[in-house]
Amino acid sequence: MPEEIIRTLSVDGVRYSYRVLPHPRSGGAPATEPTLILGGALQGMFGWPQMDDHLGPAADVVTADLPGMGSADPLPPGPAADLLRRAVLAIADDLGAPRINLFGFSYGTAIAFGFARHHRERVARLALGGVPVHIDADQVACWERARQQLAAGDREGFAATAADALMCLDPERHVHRRELARRYVRRSFLHALTHSPHAADSLYRALADRPDFSGGLTGVPALVFAGEHDTVTSPARQREFAATIEGSRFLTIGEADHWVALERADEVASLVSRFFTGREPVAGAVTLPRQAGAPVGRT
């Protein structure tokens, strides 16, 4: 594998970075456009080794610390959606890529979907996993408890509450590597809070912002997938959302919850790689007709 490249950009004076693992050109031309991966609120640009392994032989793999994440500057006050879209556009421009593949997971789905809606001509294909389309009252109450713990300085308590809020803990529903994922998520939250000066602010923003998944999308091949036991937003509601994207494909992944990209890391990386390269059919995916005005649940 070639050595990674890290570049720093800025938008409205906010500095951020992105990382490129270049495709090894010695093996021929890339099979698909550069692929940009956008993860959860505290998932930075070094958290996707499985995507390097699966997509690296086929394309340039791009990850980022967008404004408010990881090593980037904090987000300025006020709505952030437009600034984040422009940050993604600047990455595509800096890559010199007329179009990119875009993979958004959890919090990153709102950024990826919003970018595709505003700049569809720049998106070759769109993959979205664990889309938080609908957050119910119980989830809101749980996150408020976590916020209060963090505000009181109880980082351990916050990490436990936040991790549990994102996972299916029902012993009657089997989740692959559940306890391993649970421990990993807790440690990740604690590490970010300890080492990033604005991690707490990023979490507050992620909890307070209500992303807009309405409006539908046309002209971009799309895949939406969910863990079968996702308790943040049910697979049924994620499928409703997928139906607002013309010709999208939807897939439920078994024995996984909201953290499907962690619990089923290799399966998700392989799925996304197959979709972006078009080399193999996405087994089990259902192609959905676009339902004009299809409801997307919101509180």
CSV table of C-alpha atoms in Angstrom, one decimal:
chain,number,residue,atom,x,y,z
A,1,MET,CA,0.0,0.0,0.0
A,2,PRO,CA,1.3,3.5,-0.8
A,3,GLU,CA,1.8,5.9,2.1
A,4,GLU,CA,-1.1,8.1,3.2
A,5,ILE,CA,-1.2,11.8,2.5
A,6,ILE,CA,-2.7,14.4,5.0
A,7,ARG,CA,-3.7,17.8,3.8
A,8,THR,CA,-5.1,20.8,5.7
A,9,LEU,CA,-7.8,23.1,4.4
A,10,SER,CA,-10.0,25.8,5.8
A,11,VAL,CA,-13.5,27.1,5.2
A,12,ASP,CA,-14.5,30.5,6.7
A,13,GLY,CA,-11.3,30.5,8.7
A,14,VAL,CA,-12.0,27.1,10.3
A,15,ARG,CA,-9.1,24.7,9.7
A,16,TYR,CA,-9.6,21.0,9.2
A,17,SER,CA,-7.7,18.1,7.6
A,18,TYR,CA,-8.3,15.1,5.4
A,19,ARG,CA,-6.3,12.0,4.7
A,20,VAL,CA,-5.8,10.1,1.4
A,21,LEU,CA,-4.7,6.6,1.0
A,22,PRO,CA,-3.8,6.7,-2.7
A,23,HIS,CA,-4.7,3.8,-5.0
A,24,PRO,CA,-1.6,1.9,-6.0
A,25,ARG,CA,-1.4,3.0,-9.6
A,26,SER,CA,1.1,0.2,-10.4
A,27,GLY,CA,-1.9,-2.1,-10.4
A,28,GLY,CA,-3.7,-0.2,-13.2
A,29,ALA,CA,-6.2,2.6,-13.1
A,30,PRO,CA,-8.6,2.9,-10.1
A,31,ALA,CA,-11.8,0.9,-10.5
A,32,THR,CA,-13.9,3.8,-9.2
A,33,GLU,CA,-13.9,7.4,-8.1
A,34,PRO,CA,-12.2,8.6,-4.9
A,35,THR,CA,-14.2,7.5,-1.9
A,36,LEU,CA,-14.8,9.9,1.0
A,37,ILE,CA,-15.9,8.4,4.3
A,38,LEU,CA,-17.7,10.4,6.9
A,39,GLY,CA,-18.4,8.8,10.3
A,40,GLY,CA,-20.0,9.6,13.6
A,41,ALA,CA,-19.5,12.7,15.7
A,42,LEU,CA,-16.3,11.5,17.3
A,43,GLN,CA,-15.1,9.2,14.5
A,44,GLY,CA,-12.0,10.8,13.0
A,45,MET,CA,-9.9,10.2,9.9
A,46,PHE,CA,-7.9,7.3,11.4
A,47,GLY,CA,-10.8,5.1,12.4
A,48,TRP,CA,-11.5,3.2,9.2
A,49,PRO,CA,-8.7,0.6,8.6
A,50,GLN,CA,-11.2,-1.9,7.2
A,51,MET,CA,-12.2,0.5,4.5
A,52,ASP,CA,-8.5,0.9,3.6
A,53,ASP,CA,-8.3,-2.9,3.2
A,54,HIS,CA,-11.4,-3.4,1.1
A,55,LEU,CA,-11.4,-0.2,-1.0
A,56,GLY,CA,-7.7,0.6,-1.1
A,57,PRO,CA,-7.1,-1.8,-4.1
A,58,ALA,CA,-9.9,-0.2,-6.1
A,59,ALA,CA,-9.8,3.6,-5.3
A,60,ASP,CA,-8.3,6.5,-3.4
A,61,VAL,CA,-9.7,6.2,0.1
A,62,VAL,CA,-10.3,9.5,1.8
A,63,THR,CA,-11.2,10.2,5.4
A,64,ALA,CA,-11.5,13.5,7.2
A,65,ASP,CA,-11.5,15.4,10.5
A,66,LEU,CA,-14.2,17.9,9.4
A,67,PRO,CA,-14.7,21.1,11.3
A,68,GLY,CA,-15.7,20.2,14.9
A,69,MET,CA,-14.2,16.7,14.7
A,70,GLY,CA,-10.9,15.2,15.8
A,71,SER,CA,-7.9,17.6,15.2
A,72,ALA,CA,-10.0,20.2,13.3
A,73,ASP,CA,-11.0,23.6,14.7
A,74,PRO,CA,-14.3,23.8,16.6
A,75,LEU,CA,-17.4,24.7,14.7
A,76,PRO,CA,-18.5,28.4,15.1
A,77,PRO,CA,-21.8,29.1,16.8
A,78,GLY,CA,-25.0,28.7,14.8
A,79,PRO,CA,-26.1,26.1,12.2
A,80,ALA,CA,-23.3,24.1,10.8
A,81,ALA,CA,-24.8,22.2,7.9
A,82,ASP,CA,-23.8,24.7,5.2
A,83,LEU,CA,-20.2,25.0,6.5
A,84,LEU,CA,-19.8,21.2,6.6
A,85,ARG,CA,-21.1,20.8,3.1
A,86,ARG,CA,-18.6,23.4,1.9
A,87,ALA,CA,-15.9,21.6,3.7
A,88,VAL,CA,-16.7,18.4,1.8
A,89,LEU,CA,-16.8,20.3,-1.5
A,90,ALA,CA,-13.4,21.8,-0.8
A,91,ILE,CA,-12.0,18.3,-0.3
A,92,ALA,CA,-13.4,17.1,-3.6
A,93,ASP,CA,-12.0,20.2,-5.3
A,94,ASP,CA,-8.6,19.8,-3.6
A,95,LEU,CA,-8.5,16.2,-4.8
A,96,GLY,CA,-9.2,17.4,-8.3
A,97,ALA,CA,-12.1,14.9,-8.5
A,98,PRO,CA,-15.0,15.8,-10.7
A,99,ARG,CA,-17.1,13.3,-8.7
A,100,ILE,CA,-16.6,11.3,-5.6
A,101,ASN,CA,-18.2,8.3,-3.9
A,102,LEU,CA,-19.6,9.3,-0.6
A,103,PHE,CA,-20.1,7.0,2.4
A,104,GLY,CA,-21.8,8.4,5.5
A,105,PHE,CA,-22.3,6.5,8.7
A,106,SER,CA,-24.5,7.6,11.7
A,107,TYR,CA,-23.9,11.4,12.3
A,108,GLY,CA,-22.0,11.5,9.0
A,109,THR,CA,-25.1,10.4,7.0
A,110,ALA,CA,-26.7,13.9,7.5
A,111,ILE,CA,-23.6,15.6,6.0
A,112,ALA,CA,-23.3,13.1,3.2
A,113,PHE,CA,-27.0,13.2,2.3
A,114,GLY,CA,-27.1,17.0,2.5
A,115,PHE,CA,-24.0,17.3,0.2
A,116,ALA,CA,-25.6,14.9,-2.3
A,117,ARG,CA,-28.8,17.0,-2.4
A,118,HIS,CA,-26.9,20.3,-2.9
A,119,HIS,CA,-24.1,18.9,-5.2
A,120,ARG,CA,-25.5,15.8,-6.9
A,121,GLU,CA,-23.3,16.5,-9.9
A,122,ARG,CA,-20.3,15.8,-7.7
A,123,VAL,CA,-21.5,12.5,-6.3
A,124,ALA,CA,-21.0,9.3,-8.3
A,125,ARG,CA,-22.6,7.0,-5.7
A,126,LEU,CA,-23.9,7.5,-2.2
A,127,ALA,CA,-23.9,4.9,0.7
A,128,LEU,CA,-25.5,5.6,4.0
A,129,GLY,CA,-25.5,3.4,7.1
A,130,GLY,CA,-27.3,3.8,10.5
A,131,VAL,CA,-29.3,6.8,9.4
A,132,PRO,CA,-30.7,8.6,12.5
A,133,VAL,CA,-33.9,9.6,10.7
A,134,HIS,CA,-36.1,9.4,13.8
A,135,ILE,CA,-35.0,10.0,17.4
A,136,ASP,CA,-37.8,9.1,19.9
A,137,ALA,CA,-38.6,10.6,23.3
A,138,ASP,CA,-36.7,7.9,25.2
A,139,GLN,CA,-33.6,8.5,23.1
A,140,VAL,CA,-33.8,12.2,23.7
A,141,ALA,CA,-34.2,11.7,27.5
A,142,CYS,CA,-31.2,9.3,27.6
A,143,TRP,CA,-29.0,11.8,25.7
A,144,GLU,CA,-30.1,14.5,28.1
A,145,ARG,CA,-28.9,12.4,31.0
A,146,ALA,CA,-25.6,11.9,29.2
A,147,ARG,CA,-25.3,15.6,28.6
A,148,GLN,CA,-25.9,16.4,32.2
A,149,GLN,CA,-23.3,13.9,33.3
A,150,LEU,CA,-20.8,15.4,30.9
A,151,ALA,CA,-21.6,18.9,32.1
A,152,ALA,CA,-21.0,17.8,35.7
A,153,GLY,CA,-17.6,16.4,34.8
A,154,ASP,CA,-18.6,12.8,35.0
A,155,ARG,CA,-16.8,11.5,31.9
A,156,GLU,CA,-17.0,7.9,32.9
A,157,GLY,CA,-20.7,8.1,33.5
A,158,PHE,CA,-21.2,10.0,30.2
A,159,ALA,CA,-19.3,7.4,28.2
A,160,ALA,CA,-21.3,4.6,29.7
A,161,THR,CA,-24.7,6.3,29.2
A,162,ALA,CA,-23.8,7.5,25.7
A,163,ALA,CA,-22.5,4.1,24.5
A,164,ASP,CA,-25.5,2.3,25.9
A,165,ALA,CA,-27.9,4.7,24.2
A,166,LEU,CA,-26.4,3.8,20.9
A,167,MET,CA,-26.6,0.0,21.3
A,168,CYS,CA,-29.2,-2.7,21.6
A,169,LEU,CA,-28.8,-4.3,25.0
A,170,ASP,CA,-31.8,-6.6,24.8
A,171,PRO,CA,-30.4,-10.1,25.6
A,172,GLU,CA,-33.1,-11.7,23.6
A,173,ARG,CA,-31.7,-10.1,20.4
A,174,HIS,CA,-28.3,-11.4,19.3
A,175,VAL,CA,-25.8,-8.7,18.4
A,176,HIS,CA,-22.4,-9.9,17.0
A,177,ARG,CA,-19.5,-8.8,19.3
A,178,ARG,CA,-21.9,-6.7,21.4
A,179,GLU,CA,-19.7,-6.5,24.5
A,180,LEU,CA,-16.6,-5.9,22.5
A,181,ALA,CA,-18.3,-3.1,20.6
A,182,ARG,CA,-19.7,-1.6,23.9
A,183,ARG,CA,-16.3,-1.5,25.5
A,184,TYR,CA,-14.7,0.0,22.4
A,185,VAL,CA,-17.4,2.8,22.1
A,186,ARG,CA,-17.0,3.7,25.8
A,187,ARG,CA,-13.2,3.9,25.4
A,188,SER,CA,-13.5,5.9,22.2
A,189,PHE,CA,-15.7,8.5,23.9
A,190,LEU,CA,-13.3,8.7,26.9
A,191,HIS,CA,-10.3,9.0,24.6
A,192,ALA,CA,-11.9,11.8,22.6
A,193,LEU,CA,-13.0,13.7,25.7
A,194,THR,CA,-9.5,13.5,27.1
A,195,HIS,CA,-7.5,14.3,24.0
A,196,SER,CA,-9.6,16.7,22.0
A,197,PRO,CA,-10.1,20.2,23.5
A,198,HIS,CA,-13.5,20.6,21.9
A,199,ALA,CA,-14.9,17.0,21.9
A,200,ALA,CA,-17.5,18.0,24.5
A,201,ASP,CA,-18.7,20.8,22.3
A,202,SER,CA,-18.8,18.5,19.3
A,203,LEU,CA,-20.9,16.0,21.2
A,204,TYR,CA,-23.3,18.8,22.4
A,205,ARG,CA,-23.7,19.9,18.8
A,206,ALA,CA,-24.3,16.3,17.6
A,207,LEU,CA,-26.9,15.8,20.3
A,208,ALA,CA,-28.6,19.2,19.8
A,209,ASP,CA,-28.7,19.4,16.0
A,210,ARG,CA,-31.7,17.8,14.4
A,211,PRO,CA,-30.5,16.8,10.9
A,212,ASP,CA,-32.8,17.2,8.0
A,213,PHE,CA,-33.4,14.0,6.0
A,214,SER,CA,-36.4,15.3,4.1
A,215,GLY,CA,-36.7,16.4,0.5
A,216,GLY,CA,-35.7,13.2,-1.3
A,217,LEU,CA,-33.0,12.8,-3.9
A,218,THR,CA,-32.8,12.0,-7.5
A,219,GLY,CA,-29.9,11.4,-10.0
A,220,VAL,CA,-27.5,9.7,-7.5
A,221,PRO,CA,-27.3,5.9,-7.2
A,222,ALA,CA,-27.7,5.2,-3.5
A,223,LEU,CA,-27.5,2.3,-1.0
A,224,VAL,CA,-28.9,2.6,2.5
A,225,PHE,CA,-28.3,-0.1,5.1
A,226,ALA,CA,-29.2,-0.7,8.8
A,227,GLY,CA,-28.4,-3.2,11.5
A,228,GLU,CA,-31.5,-5.3,12.2
A,229,HIS,CA,-31.5,-4.4,15.9
A,230,ASP,CA,-30.8,-0.6,15.5
A,231,THR,CA,-32.5,1.0,18.5
A,232,VAL,CA,-31.5,4.6,17.5
A,233,THR,CA,-33.7,4.5,14.4
A,234,SER,CA,-35.5,1.3,13.4
A,235,PRO,CA,-34.7,-0.4,10.1
A,236,ALA,CA,-38.3,0.2,9.1
A,237,ARG,CA,-37.9,4.0,9.4
A,238,GLN,CA,-34.6,3.8,7.6
A,239,ARG,CA,-36.2,2.0,4.8
A,240,GLU,CA,-38.9,4.7,4.7
A,241,PHE,CA,-36.1,7.2,4.3
A,242,ALA,CA,-34.4,5.2,1.6
A,243,ALA,CA,-37.7,5.2,-0.3
A,244,THR,CA,-37.4,8.9,-0.8
A,245,ILE,CA,-34.3,8.4,-2.8
A,246,GLU,CA,-35.0,7.5,-6.4
A,247,GLY,CA,-34.1,3.9,-7.3
A,248,SER,CA,-32.2,3.4,-4.0
A,249,ARG,CA,-31.3,0.0,-2.6
A,250,PHE,CA,-31.9,-0.9,1.0
A,251,LEU,CA,-30.3,-3.7,3.0
A,252,THR,CA,-30.7,-4.9,6.6
A,253,ILE,CA,-27.6,-6.5,8.1
A,254,GLY,CA,-28.3,-9.3,10.6
A,255,GLU,CA,-27.0,-9.6,14.2
A,256,ALA,CA,-26.1,-5.9,14.4
A,257,ASP,CA,-27.5,-2.7,15.9
A,258,HIS,CA,-26.7,1.0,15.3
A,259,TRP,CA,-22.9,0.2,15.5
A,260,VAL,CA,-23.2,-2.2,12.5
A,261,ALA,CA,-20.0,-0.6,11.0
A,262,LEU,CA,-18.1,-1.8,14.1
A,263,GLU,CA,-19.9,-5.1,14.8
A,264,ARG,CA,-19.8,-6.2,11.2
A,265,ALA,CA,-16.8,-4.1,10.1
A,266,ASP,CA,-15.6,-6.4,7.3
A,267,GLU,CA,-19.1,-7.1,6.0
A,268,VAL,CA,-19.9,-3.4,5.8
A,269,ALA,CA,-16.6,-2.6,4.2
A,270,SER,CA,-17.1,-5.3,1.6
A,271,LEU,CA,-20.7,-4.2,1.0
A,272,VAL,CA,-19.7,-0.6,0.4
A,273,SER,CA,-16.8,-1.6,-1.8
A,274,ARG,CA,-19.0,-3.8,-4.0
A,275,PHE,CA,-21.6,-1.0,-4.3
A,276,PHE,CA,-19.0,1.7,-5.2
A,277,THR,CA,-17.1,-0.4,-7.7
A,278,GLY,CA,-20.2,-2.1,-9.2
A,279,ARG,CA,-18.2,-5.3,-9.7
A,280,GLU,CA,-20.6,-7.5,-7.8
A,281,PRO,CA,-24.3,-7.3,-7.0
A,282,VAL,CA,-25.2,-6.3,-3.5
A,283,ALA,CA,-26.8,-9.5,-2.3
A,284,GLY,CA,-30.0,-9.2,-0.4
A,285,ALA,CA,-30.5,-5.5,-1.2
A,286,VAL,CA,-34.0,-4.4,-2.3
A,287,THR,CA,-34.4,-1.7,-5.0
A,288,LEU,CA,-37.0,0.8,-3.9
A,289,PRO,CA,-39.1,3.0,-6.2
A,290,ARG,CA,-39.1,6.6,-5.1
A,291,GLN,CA,-42.2,7.5,-3.2
A,292,ALA,CA,-42.9,11.1,-3.8
A,293,GLY,CA,-43.5,12.8,-0.4
A,294,ALA,CA,-42.7,9.6,1.5
A,295,PRO,CA,-42.9,10.4,5.2
A,296,VAL,CA,-39.7,10.5,7.2
A,297,GLY,CA,-40.4,10.2,10.9
A,298,ARG,CA,-39.2,13.1,13.1
A,299,THR,CA,-40.0,14.2,16.6
